[in-house]
Amino acid sequence: MSGFFITGTDTEIGKTMITAVLTRYFLDKGVEVFPYKPVQSGAEWKGDRLVAPDTVFYERFAKRQFGEETNTYLLKTPSSPHLAAAMEGKKIEAKPIINQTQKLLNSHELVFVEGAGGLIVPLNEEETMIDLIGRLSLPVILVARAGLGTINHTVLSVMALKQRNIQIAGIILNRVTPHELPEIEEDNRRMLEKLSGVPIVGTFPYINEDEMEELDVGHILEKWNIHVLEEAMEDESRKAY
Ligand SMILES: Nc1ncnc2c1ncn2[C@@H]1O[C@H](COP(=O)(O)OP(=O)(O)OP(=O)(O)O)[C@@H](O)[C@H]1O
Ligand SMILES: [Mg+2]
């Protein structure tokens, strides 16, 4: 049993994409993985069932179903979770999420918990995402933009996590636009490692919708420092016993 909390420098930065990619990669390697999205705003009706778009994406990418345990709070309003909950007469509490994470960690080899938005996104009037991460005690994978504008957001996120003594396993850079300048990307990588002191696990390329199903994830991740995550997993497993 080990797990990671997947957060990002922003909303729409690729947390779901990276969670899906890592899920498929480790499943292909024979690791029994479970992706968990505790708080989903912008949930959608599919027939008579409310579903999380992020879970639908994991399932499509990993080519398997994960069932209802993948979500704890499904909110229809596409806004910050605290506002969506308030508008729907609900309150998001950390406790059910902590309990569900523990249950999943006990029953799966590897669990990825995807946040909502970035670190200082409110869950309710008292707590933000970073408070939840601190209480879950999972190492963090930080998803950041590969191109222009990433240094400021990424280093600020790392500073916030370090201030709380939250372990950061690594940073994954994601190409959210098709034409990133290689010189900028290369320099971003170098400066991010220097300024944050956190290892860069790898860069994920921009992919088109129609490439997704047949994407050779193993081939892309061959170039990554995936051992950074594997070592964090081993440390986690040792802690558990
Ligand atoms: N590498 C990529 N190549 C092409 N499109 C991408 C890539 N990464 C993300 N996207 C697209 O960008 C959008 C946002 O990505 P994603 O849903 O993974 O972000 P997120 O950080 O999980 O957002 P949220 O905060 O809403 O959970 C999606 O439409 C996704 O398909
Ligand atoms: Mg997402």
PDB file of C-alpha atoms and ligand atoms in Angstrom:
ATOM      1  CA  MET A   1       0.000   0.000   0.000  1.00  0.00           C
ATOM      2  CA  SER A   2       1.302   3.356  -1.004  1.00  0.00           C
ATOM      3  CA  GLY A   3      -0.172   6.488  -2.439  1.00  0.00           C
ATOM      4  CA  PHE A   4       0.394   9.933  -3.815  1.00  0.00           C
ATOM      5  CA  PHE A   5      -1.611  13.120  -3.723  1.00  0.00           C
ATOM      6  CA  ILE A   6      -1.683  14.668  -7.191  1.00  0.00           C
ATOM      7  CA  THR A   7      -1.976  18.413  -7.044  1.00  0.00           C
ATOM      8  CA  GLY A   8      -1.315  21.125  -9.597  1.00  0.00           C
ATOM      9  CA  THR A   9      -0.222  24.710  -9.890  1.00  0.00           C
ATOM     10  CA  ASP A  10      -3.688  25.615 -11.161  1.00  0.00           C
ATOM     11  CA  THR A  11      -6.985  24.237 -12.306  1.00  0.00           C
ATOM     12  CA  GLU A  12      -6.979  22.710 -15.856  1.00  0.00           C
ATOM     13  CA  ILE A  13      -3.225  22.105 -15.659  1.00  0.00           C
ATOM     14  CA  GLY A  14      -3.379  18.364 -16.373  1.00  0.00           C
ATOM     15  CA  LYS A  15      -3.848  16.660 -12.982  1.00  0.00           C
ATOM     16  CA  THR A  16      -6.436  14.316 -14.453  1.00  0.00           C
ATOM     17  CA  MET A  17      -4.313  13.665 -17.532  1.00  0.00           C
ATOM     18  CA  ILE A  18      -1.264  12.797 -15.394  1.00  0.00           C
ATOM     19  CA  THR A  19      -3.312  10.726 -12.919  1.00  0.00           C
ATOM     20  CA  ALA A  20      -4.712   8.741 -15.867  1.00  0.00           C
ATOM     21  CA  VAL A  21      -1.276   8.329 -17.453  1.00  0.00           C
ATOM     22  CA  LEU A  22       0.346   7.135 -14.221  1.00  0.00           C
ATOM     23  CA  THR A  23      -2.590   4.817 -13.543  1.00  0.00           C
ATOM     24  CA  ARG A  24      -2.232   3.208 -16.958  1.00  0.00           C
ATOM     25  CA  TYR A  25       1.563   3.021 -16.700  1.00  0.00           C
ATOM     26  CA  PHE A  26       1.550   1.222 -13.341  1.00  0.00           C
ATOM     27  CA  LEU A  27      -1.399  -1.020 -14.307  1.00  0.00           C
ATOM     28  CA  ASP A  28       0.572  -2.091 -17.383  1.00  0.00           C
ATOM     29  CA  LYS A  29       3.478  -2.921 -15.065  1.00  0.00           C
ATOM     30  CA  GLY A  30       1.216  -5.195 -13.050  1.00  0.00           C
ATOM     31  CA  VAL A  31       0.711  -2.851 -10.083  1.00  0.00           C
ATOM     32  CA  GLU A  32      -2.854  -2.776  -8.779  1.00  0.00           C
ATOM     33  CA  VAL A  33      -3.682   0.935  -8.958  1.00  0.00           C
ATOM     34  CA  PHE A  34      -6.741   2.887  -7.898  1.00  0.00           C
ATOM     35  CA  PRO A  35      -7.374   6.551  -8.848  1.00  0.00           C
ATOM     36  CA  TYR A  36      -9.477   8.531  -6.363  1.00  0.00           C
ATOM     37  CA  LYS A  37     -11.050  11.947  -6.986  1.00  0.00           C
ATOM     38  CA  PRO A  38     -12.587  12.835  -3.609  1.00  0.00           C
ATOM     39  CA  VAL A  39     -14.110  16.163  -4.587  1.00  0.00           C
ATOM     40  CA  GLN A  40     -15.500  16.730  -8.054  1.00  0.00           C
ATOM     41  CA  SER A  41     -17.359  19.883  -8.940  1.00  0.00           C
ATOM     42  CA  GLY A  42     -18.961  20.040 -12.367  1.00  0.00           C
ATOM     43  CA  ALA A  43     -20.260  16.466 -12.027  1.00  0.00           C
ATOM     44  CA  GLU A  44     -22.580  15.411 -14.844  1.00  0.00           C
ATOM     45  CA  TRP A  45     -25.697  13.271 -15.168  1.00  0.00           C
ATOM     46  CA  LYS A  46     -25.184  10.071 -17.151  1.00  0.00           C
ATOM     47  CA  GLY A  47     -28.616   8.508 -17.347  1.00  0.00           C
ATOM     48  CA  ASP A  48     -29.829   8.514 -13.734  1.00  0.00           C
ATOM     49  CA  ARG A  49     -26.322   8.546 -12.251  1.00  0.00           C
ATOM     50  CA  LEU A  50     -24.178  11.550 -11.335  1.00  0.00           C
ATOM     51  CA  VAL A  51     -20.636  10.952 -12.625  1.00  0.00           C
ATOM     52  CA  ALA A  52     -17.284  12.684 -12.231  1.00  0.00           C
ATOM     53  CA  PRO A  53     -15.763  13.783 -15.565  1.00  0.00           C
ATOM     54  CA  ASP A  54     -12.271  13.154 -14.127  1.00  0.00           C
ATOM     55  CA  THR A  55     -13.173   9.545 -13.283  1.00  0.00           C
ATOM     56  CA  VAL A  56     -14.672   9.063 -16.742  1.00  0.00           C
ATOM     57  CA  PHE A  57     -11.327  10.218 -18.138  1.00  0.00           C
ATOM     58  CA  TYR A  58      -9.312   7.788 -15.924  1.00  0.00           C
ATOM     59  CA  GLU A  59     -11.582   4.950 -17.010  1.00  0.00           C
ATOM     60  CA  ARG A  60     -11.303   5.796 -20.676  1.00  0.00           C
ATOM     61  CA  PHE A  61      -7.522   6.078 -20.505  1.00  0.00           C
ATOM     62  CA  ALA A  62      -6.909   3.055 -18.293  1.00  0.00           C
ATOM     63  CA  LYS A  63      -9.556   1.022 -20.145  1.00  0.00           C
ATOM     64  CA  ARG A  64     -11.206  -0.191 -16.971  1.00  0.00           C
ATOM     65  CA  GLN A  65     -13.997   0.746 -14.556  1.00  0.00           C
ATOM     66  CA  PHE A  66     -13.224   1.837 -11.005  1.00  0.00           C
ATOM     67  CA  GLY A  67     -16.726   1.953  -9.550  1.00  0.00           C
ATOM     68  CA  GLU A  68     -18.354   4.331  -7.111  1.00  0.00           C
ATOM     69  CA  GLU A  69     -15.515   4.359  -4.588  1.00  0.00           C
ATOM     70  CA  THR A  70     -13.601   6.796  -6.811  1.00  0.00           C
ATOM     71  CA  ASN A  71     -15.537   9.820  -5.512  1.00  0.00           C
ATOM     72  CA  THR A  72     -16.751  11.104  -2.150  1.00  0.00           C
ATOM     73  CA  TYR A  73     -18.301  14.466  -3.043  1.00  0.00           C
ATOM     74  CA  LEU A  74     -19.993  14.873  -6.417  1.00  0.00           C
ATOM     75  CA  LEU A  75     -21.168  18.444  -6.949  1.00  0.00           C
ATOM     76  CA  LYS A  76     -22.953  19.623 -10.043  1.00  0.00           C
ATOM     77  CA  THR A  77     -21.922  23.298  -9.966  1.00  0.00           C
ATOM     78  CA  PRO A  78     -18.719  23.850 -11.991  1.00  0.00           C
ATOM     79  CA  SER A  79     -16.998  26.121  -9.443  1.00  0.00           C
ATOM     80  CA  SER A  80     -14.633  26.015  -6.478  1.00  0.00           C
ATOM     81  CA  PRO A  81     -15.728  23.086  -4.265  1.00  0.00           C
ATOM     82  CA  HIS A  82     -16.689  25.272  -1.261  1.00  0.00           C
ATOM     83  CA  LEU A  83     -19.022  27.360  -3.411  1.00  0.00           C
ATOM     84  CA  ALA A  84     -20.493  24.379  -5.271  1.00  0.00           C
ATOM     85  CA  ALA A  85     -21.182  22.663  -1.940  1.00  0.00           C
ATOM     86  CA  ALA A  86     -22.748  25.798  -0.409  1.00  0.00           C
ATOM     87  CA  MET A  87     -24.956  26.285  -3.481  1.00  0.00           C
ATOM     88  CA  GLU A  88     -26.126  22.681  -3.197  1.00  0.00           C
ATOM     89  CA  GLY A  89     -26.748  22.857   0.563  1.00  0.00           C
ATOM     90  CA  LYS A  90     -23.799  20.578   1.425  1.00  0.00           C
ATOM     91  CA  LYS A  91     -20.563  20.906   3.362  1.00  0.00           C
ATOM     92  CA  ILE A  92     -17.322  19.230   2.367  1.00  0.00           C
ATOM     93  CA  GLU A  93     -15.613  17.643   5.383  1.00  0.00           C
ATOM     94  CA  ALA A  94     -12.066  16.306   5.483  1.00  0.00           C
ATOM     95  CA  LYS A  95     -12.935  13.304   7.663  1.00  0.00           C
ATOM     96  CA  PRO A  96     -14.876  11.179   5.110  1.00  0.00           C
ATOM     97  CA  ILE A  97     -12.088  11.815   2.580  1.00  0.00           C
ATOM     98  CA  ILE A  98      -9.395  10.780   5.068  1.00  0.00           C
ATOM     99  CA  ASN A  99     -11.376   7.629   5.941  1.00  0.00           C
ATOM    100  CA  GLN A 100     -11.952   6.730   2.294  1.00  0.00           C
ATOM    101  CA  THR A 101      -8.271   7.292   1.443  1.00  0.00           C
ATOM    102  CA  GLN A 102      -7.243   4.994   4.295  1.00  0.00           C
ATOM    103  CA  LYS A 103      -9.706   2.349   3.139  1.00  0.00           C
ATOM    104  CA  LEU A 104      -8.375   2.536  -0.421  1.00  0.00           C
ATOM    105  CA  LEU A 105      -4.756   2.412   0.782  1.00  0.00           C
ATOM    106  CA  ASN A 106      -5.597  -0.753   2.725  1.00  0.00           C
ATOM    107  CA  SER A 107      -7.168  -2.459  -0.265  1.00  0.00           C
ATOM    108  CA  HIS A 108      -4.976  -1.394  -3.221  1.00  0.00           C
ATOM    109  CA  GLU A 109      -1.261  -1.531  -3.977  1.00  0.00           C
ATOM    110  CA  LEU A 110      -1.112   2.060  -5.157  1.00  0.00           C
ATOM    111  CA  VAL A 111      -3.602   4.924  -4.803  1.00  0.00           C
ATOM    112  CA  PHE A 112      -3.545   8.270  -6.610  1.00  0.00           C
ATOM    113  CA  VAL A 113      -5.649  10.964  -4.944  1.00  0.00           C
ATOM    114  CA  GLU A 114      -6.381  13.866  -7.284  1.00  0.00           C
ATOM    115  CA  GLY A 115      -7.056  17.281  -5.767  1.00  0.00           C
ATOM    116  CA  ALA A 116      -9.343  19.942  -7.178  1.00  0.00           C
ATOM    117  CA  GLY A 117      -7.684  23.048  -8.605  1.00  0.00           C
ATOM    118  CA  GLY A 118      -4.485  24.142  -6.845  1.00  0.00           C
ATOM    119  CA  LEU A 119      -3.319  24.140  -3.228  1.00  0.00           C
ATOM    120  CA  ILE A 120      -5.269  27.076  -1.789  1.00  0.00           C
ATOM    121  CA  VAL A 121      -8.634  26.080  -3.178  1.00  0.00           C
ATOM    122  CA  PRO A 122     -11.229  26.226  -0.386  1.00  0.00           C
ATOM    123  CA  LEU A 123     -13.055  23.032   0.570  1.00  0.00           C
ATOM    124  CA  ASN A 124     -15.246  24.869   3.058  1.00  0.00           C
ATOM    125  CA  GLU A 125     -15.088  28.135   5.041  1.00  0.00           C
ATOM    126  CA  GLU A 126     -12.278  26.801   7.277  1.00  0.00           C
ATOM    127  CA  GLU A 127     -10.104  24.483   5.179  1.00  0.00           C
ATOM    128  CA  THR A 128      -8.328  24.544   1.845  1.00  0.00           C
ATOM    129  CA  MET A 129      -6.829  21.726  -0.237  1.00  0.00           C
ATOM    130  CA  ILE A 130      -3.411  22.053   1.404  1.00  0.00           C
ATOM    131  CA  ASP A 131      -4.976  21.429   4.840  1.00  0.00           C
ATOM    132  CA  LEU A 132      -6.429  18.186   3.509  1.00  0.00           C
ATOM    133  CA  ILE A 133      -3.089  17.159   1.978  1.00  0.00           C
ATOM    134  CA  GLY A 134      -1.369  17.757   5.313  1.00  0.00           C
ATOM    135  CA  ARG A 135      -3.912  15.561   7.105  1.00  0.00           C
ATOM    136  CA  LEU A 136      -3.642  12.763   4.533  1.00  0.00           C
ATOM    137  CA  SER A 137       0.160  12.529   4.994  1.00  0.00           C
ATOM    138  CA  LEU A 138       0.713  11.380   1.417  1.00  0.00           C
ATOM    139  CA  PRO A 139       3.690  12.500  -0.669  1.00  0.00           C
ATOM    140  CA  VAL A 140       2.719  14.990  -3.331  1.00  0.00           C
ATOM    141  CA  ILE A 141       3.187  14.946  -7.084  1.00  0.00           C
ATOM    142  CA  LEU A 142       2.962  18.487  -8.393  1.00  0.00           C
ATOM    143  CA  VAL A 143       1.694  18.887 -11.965  1.00  0.00           C
ATOM    144  CA  ALA A 144       2.869  22.090 -13.615  1.00  0.00           C
ATOM    145  CA  ARG A 145       2.821  23.715 -17.010  1.00  0.00           C
ATOM    146  CA  ALA A 146       5.920  22.834 -19.082  1.00  0.00           C
ATOM    147  CA  GLY A 147       6.119  26.175 -20.901  1.00  0.00           C
ATOM    148  CA  LEU A 148       6.026  29.883 -20.249  1.00  0.00           C
ATOM    149  CA  GLY A 149       4.832  31.029 -16.821  1.00  0.00           C
ATOM    150  CA  THR A 150       5.604  27.891 -14.893  1.00  0.00           C
ATOM    151  CA  ILE A 151       8.518  29.021 -12.719  1.00  0.00           C
ATOM    152  CA  ASN A 152       6.561  31.459 -10.578  1.00  0.00           C
ATOM    153  CA  HIS A 153       3.515  29.221 -10.011  1.00  0.00           C
ATOM    154  CA  THR A 154       5.516  26.058  -9.423  1.00  0.00           C
ATOM    155  CA  VAL A 155       8.024  27.535  -6.986  1.00  0.00           C
ATOM    156  CA  LEU A 156       5.235  29.260  -5.028  1.00  0.00           C
ATOM    157  CA  SER A 157       3.378  25.937  -4.747  1.00  0.00           C
ATOM    158  CA  VAL A 158       6.557  24.181  -3.575  1.00  0.00           C
ATOM    159  CA  MET A 159       7.153  26.928  -0.983  1.00  0.00           C
ATOM    160  CA  ALA A 160       3.629  26.485   0.396  1.00  0.00           C
ATOM    161  CA  LEU A 161       4.066  22.704   0.666  1.00  0.00           C
ATOM    162  CA  LYS A 162       7.488  22.997   2.307  1.00  0.00           C
ATOM    163  CA  GLN A 163       6.160  25.512   4.813  1.00  0.00           C
ATOM    164  CA  ARG A 164       3.784  22.772   6.000  1.00  0.00           C
ATOM    165  CA  ASN A 165       6.489  20.071   5.929  1.00  0.00           C
ATOM    166  CA  ILE A 166       4.563  18.161   3.268  1.00  0.00           C
ATOM    167  CA  GLN A 167       6.771  15.717   1.363  1.00  0.00           C
ATOM    168  CA  ILE A 168       7.007  16.455  -2.366  1.00  0.00           C
ATOM    169  CA  ALA A 169       7.916  13.367  -4.395  1.00  0.00           C
ATOM    170  CA  GLY A 170       8.434  15.238  -7.656  1.00  0.00           C
ATOM    171  CA  ILE A 171       7.216  17.665 -10.263  1.00  0.00           C
ATOM    172  CA  ILE A 172       5.681  16.538 -13.569  1.00  0.00           C
ATOM    173  CA  LEU A 173       5.709  19.052 -16.395  1.00  0.00           C
ATOM    174  CA  ASN A 174       2.779  18.925 -18.780  1.00  0.00           C
ATOM    175  CA  ARG A 175       2.567  20.412 -22.265  1.00  0.00           C
ATOM    176  CA  VAL A 176      -0.875  21.983 -22.204  1.00  0.00           C
ATOM    177  CA  THR A 177      -0.362  23.674 -25.571  1.00  0.00           C
ATOM    178  CA  PRO A 178       0.957  22.056 -28.774  1.00  0.00           C
ATOM    179  CA  HIS A 179       3.860  24.383 -29.551  1.00  0.00           C
ATOM    180  CA  GLU A 180       6.041  24.937 -26.524  1.00  0.00           C
ATOM    181  CA  LEU A 181       9.464  26.454 -27.310  1.00  0.00           C
ATOM    182  CA  PRO A 182      12.166  23.865 -26.508  1.00  0.00           C
ATOM    183  CA  GLU A 183      14.606  26.532 -25.220  1.00  0.00           C
ATOM    184  CA  ILE A 184      12.033  27.823 -22.747  1.00  0.00           C
ATOM    185  CA  GLU A 185      11.067  24.319 -21.624  1.00  0.00           C
ATOM    186  CA  GLU A 186      14.664  23.281 -21.110  1.00  0.00           C
ATOM    187  CA  ASP A 187      15.442  26.381 -19.092  1.00  0.00           C
ATOM    188  CA  ASN A 188      12.235  25.978 -17.051  1.00  0.00           C
ATOM    189  CA  ARG A 189      13.321  22.482 -16.067  1.00  0.00           C
ATOM    190  CA  ARG A 190      16.763  23.643 -15.021  1.00  0.00           C
ATOM    191  CA  MET A 191      15.516  26.683 -13.086  1.00  0.00           C
ATOM    192  CA  LEU A 192      12.722  24.738 -11.406  1.00  0.00           C
ATOM    193  CA  GLU A 193      15.122  22.122 -10.087  1.00  0.00           C
ATOM    194  CA  LYS A 194      17.480  24.830  -8.918  1.00  0.00           C
ATOM    195  CA  LEU A 195      14.872  27.078  -7.280  1.00  0.00           C
ATOM    196  CA  SER A 196      12.619  24.396  -5.806  1.00  0.00           C
ATOM    197  CA  GLY A 197      15.111  21.636  -4.963  1.00  0.00           C
ATOM    198  CA  VAL A 198      12.455  19.127  -6.075  1.00  0.00           C
ATOM    199  CA  PRO A 199      13.257  16.524  -8.769  1.00  0.00           C
ATOM    200  CA  ILE A 200      11.508  16.793 -12.133  1.00  0.00           C
ATOM    201  CA  VAL A 201      10.014  13.370 -12.873  1.00  0.00           C
ATOM    202  CA  GLY A 202       9.424  14.081 -16.557  1.00  0.00           C
ATOM    203  CA  THR A 203       7.632  16.066 -19.229  1.00  0.00           C
ATOM    204  CA  PHE A 204       4.396  14.826 -20.731  1.00  0.00           C
ATOM    205  CA  PRO A 205       3.827  15.766 -24.398  1.00  0.00           C
ATOM    206  CA  TYR A 206       0.815  17.505 -25.868  1.00  0.00           C
ATOM    207  CA  ILE A 207      -1.519  14.846 -27.220  1.00  0.00           C
ATOM    208  CA  ASN A 208      -4.535  15.083 -29.502  1.00  0.00           C
ATOM    209  CA  GLU A 209      -7.879  13.604 -28.419  1.00  0.00           C
ATOM    210  CA  ASP A 210      -7.722  10.943 -31.166  1.00  0.00           C
ATOM    211  CA  GLU A 211      -4.202   9.799 -30.122  1.00  0.00           C
ATOM    212  CA  MET A 212      -5.287   9.136 -26.558  1.00  0.00           C
ATOM    213  CA  GLU A 213      -6.672   5.600 -26.743  1.00  0.00           C
ATOM    214  CA  GLU A 214      -3.626   4.114 -28.486  1.00  0.00           C
ATOM    215  CA  LEU A 215      -0.957   6.188 -26.785  1.00  0.00           C
ATOM    216  CA  ASP A 216       2.199   4.229 -25.923  1.00  0.00           C
ATOM    217  CA  VAL A 217       2.524   5.456 -22.342  1.00  0.00           C
ATOM    218  CA  GLY A 218       5.439   3.101 -21.596  1.00  0.00           C
ATOM    219  CA  HIS A 219       7.442   4.592 -24.450  1.00  0.00           C
ATOM    220  CA  ILE A 220       6.873   8.172 -23.232  1.00  0.00           C
ATOM    221  CA  LEU A 221       7.650   7.388 -19.602  1.00  0.00           C
ATOM    222  CA  GLU A 222      10.837   5.507 -20.556  1.00  0.00           C
ATOM    223  CA  LYS A 223      12.551   8.889 -20.650  1.00  0.00           C
ATOM    224  CA  TRP A 224      11.212   9.909 -17.216  1.00  0.00           C
ATOM    225  CA  ASN A 225      12.946   9.661 -13.861  1.00  0.00           C
ATOM    226  CA  ILE A 226      10.205   7.277 -12.778  1.00  0.00           C
ATOM    227  CA  HIS A 227      12.558   5.824 -10.124  1.00  0.00           C
ATOM    228  CA  VAL A 228      11.855   9.016  -8.143  1.00  0.00           C
ATOM    229  CA  LEU A 229       8.250   7.857  -7.727  1.00  0.00           C
ATOM    230  CA  GLU A 230       9.188   4.204  -7.222  1.00  0.00           C
ATOM    231  CA  GLU A 231      11.536   5.142  -4.387  1.00  0.00           C
ATOM    232  CA  ALA A 232       8.828   7.250  -2.738  1.00  0.00           C
ATOM    233  CA  MET A 233       6.478   4.241  -3.066  1.00  0.00           C
ATOM    234  CA  GLU A 234       8.977   1.961  -1.358  1.00  0.00           C
ATOM    235  CA  ASP A 235       9.436   4.462   1.497  1.00  0.00           C
ATOM    236  CA  GLU A 236       5.653   4.655   1.902  1.00  0.00           C
ATOM    237  CA  SER A 237       5.262   0.874   2.007  1.00  0.00           C
ATOM    238  CA  ARG A 238       7.974   0.607   4.659  1.00  0.00           C
ATOM    239  CA  LYS A 239       6.228   3.267   6.755  1.00  0.00           C
ATOM    240  CA  ALA A 240       3.050   1.208   6.676  1.00  0.00           C
ATOM    241  CA  TYR A 241       4.606  -1.746   8.511  1.00  0.00           C
TER     242      TYR A 241
HETATM  243  N1  LIG B   1      -0.668  16.884 -22.371  1.00  0.00           N
HETATM  244  C1  LIG B   1      -1.839  17.303 -22.832  1.00  0.00           C
HETATM  245  N2  LIG B   1      -2.115  17.329 -24.149  1.00  0.00           N
HETATM  246  C2  LIG B   1      -3.307  17.749 -24.633  1.00  0.00           C
HETATM  247  N3  LIG B   1      -4.324  18.138 -23.860  1.00  0.00           N
HETATM  248  C3  LIG B   1      -4.127  18.132 -22.526  1.00  0.00           C
HETATM  249  C4  LIG B   1      -2.885  17.715 -21.937  1.00  0.00           C
HETATM  250  N4  LIG B   1      -2.992  17.813 -20.596  1.00  0.00           N
HETATM  251  C5  LIG B   1      -4.238  18.249 -20.354  1.00  0.00           C
HETATM  252  N5  LIG B   1      -4.917  18.453 -21.495  1.00  0.00           N
HETATM  253  C6  LIG B   1      -6.321  18.897 -21.624  1.00  0.00           C
HETATM  254  O1  LIG B   1      -6.479  20.084 -20.863  1.00  0.00           O
HETATM  255  C7  LIG B   1      -7.704  20.077 -20.145  1.00  0.00           C
HETATM  256  C8  LIG B   1      -7.417  20.152 -18.648  1.00  0.00           C
HETATM  257  O2  LIG B   1      -6.690  18.993 -18.230  1.00  0.00           O
HETATM  258  P1  LIG B   1      -7.079  18.199 -16.912  1.00  0.00           P
HETATM  259  O3  LIG B   1      -8.546  17.908 -16.895  1.00  0.00           O
HETATM  260  O4  LIG B   1      -6.153  17.038 -16.804  1.00  0.00           O
HETATM  261  O5  LIG B   1      -6.755  19.330 -15.821  1.00  0.00           O
HETATM  262  P2  LIG B   1      -6.973  19.267 -14.236  1.00  0.00           P
HETATM  263  O6  LIG B   1      -5.791  19.926 -13.631  1.00  0.00           O
HETATM  264  O7  LIG B   1      -7.277  17.888 -13.828  1.00  0.00           O
HETATM  265  O8  LIG B   1      -8.267  20.191 -14.031  1.00  0.00           O
HETATM  266  P3  LIG B   1      -9.275  20.235 -12.733  1.00  0.00           P
HETATM  267  O9  LIG B   1      -8.687  21.236 -11.798  1.00  0.00           O
HETATM  268  O10 LIG B   1     -10.554  20.687 -13.363  1.00  0.00           O
HETATM  269  O11 LIG B   1      -9.364  18.849 -12.155  1.00  0.00           O
HETATM  270  C9  LIG B   1      -8.430  18.794 -20.564  1.00  0.00           C
HETATM  271  O12 LIG B   1      -9.307  19.056 -21.612  1.00  0.00           O
HETATM  272  C10 LIG B   1      -7.292  17.883 -21.031  1.00  0.00           C
HETATM  273  O13 LIG B   1      -7.718  16.915 -21.954  1.00  0.00           O
HETATM  274 MG    MG B   2      -8.994  17.096 -12.890  1.00  0.00          MG
END
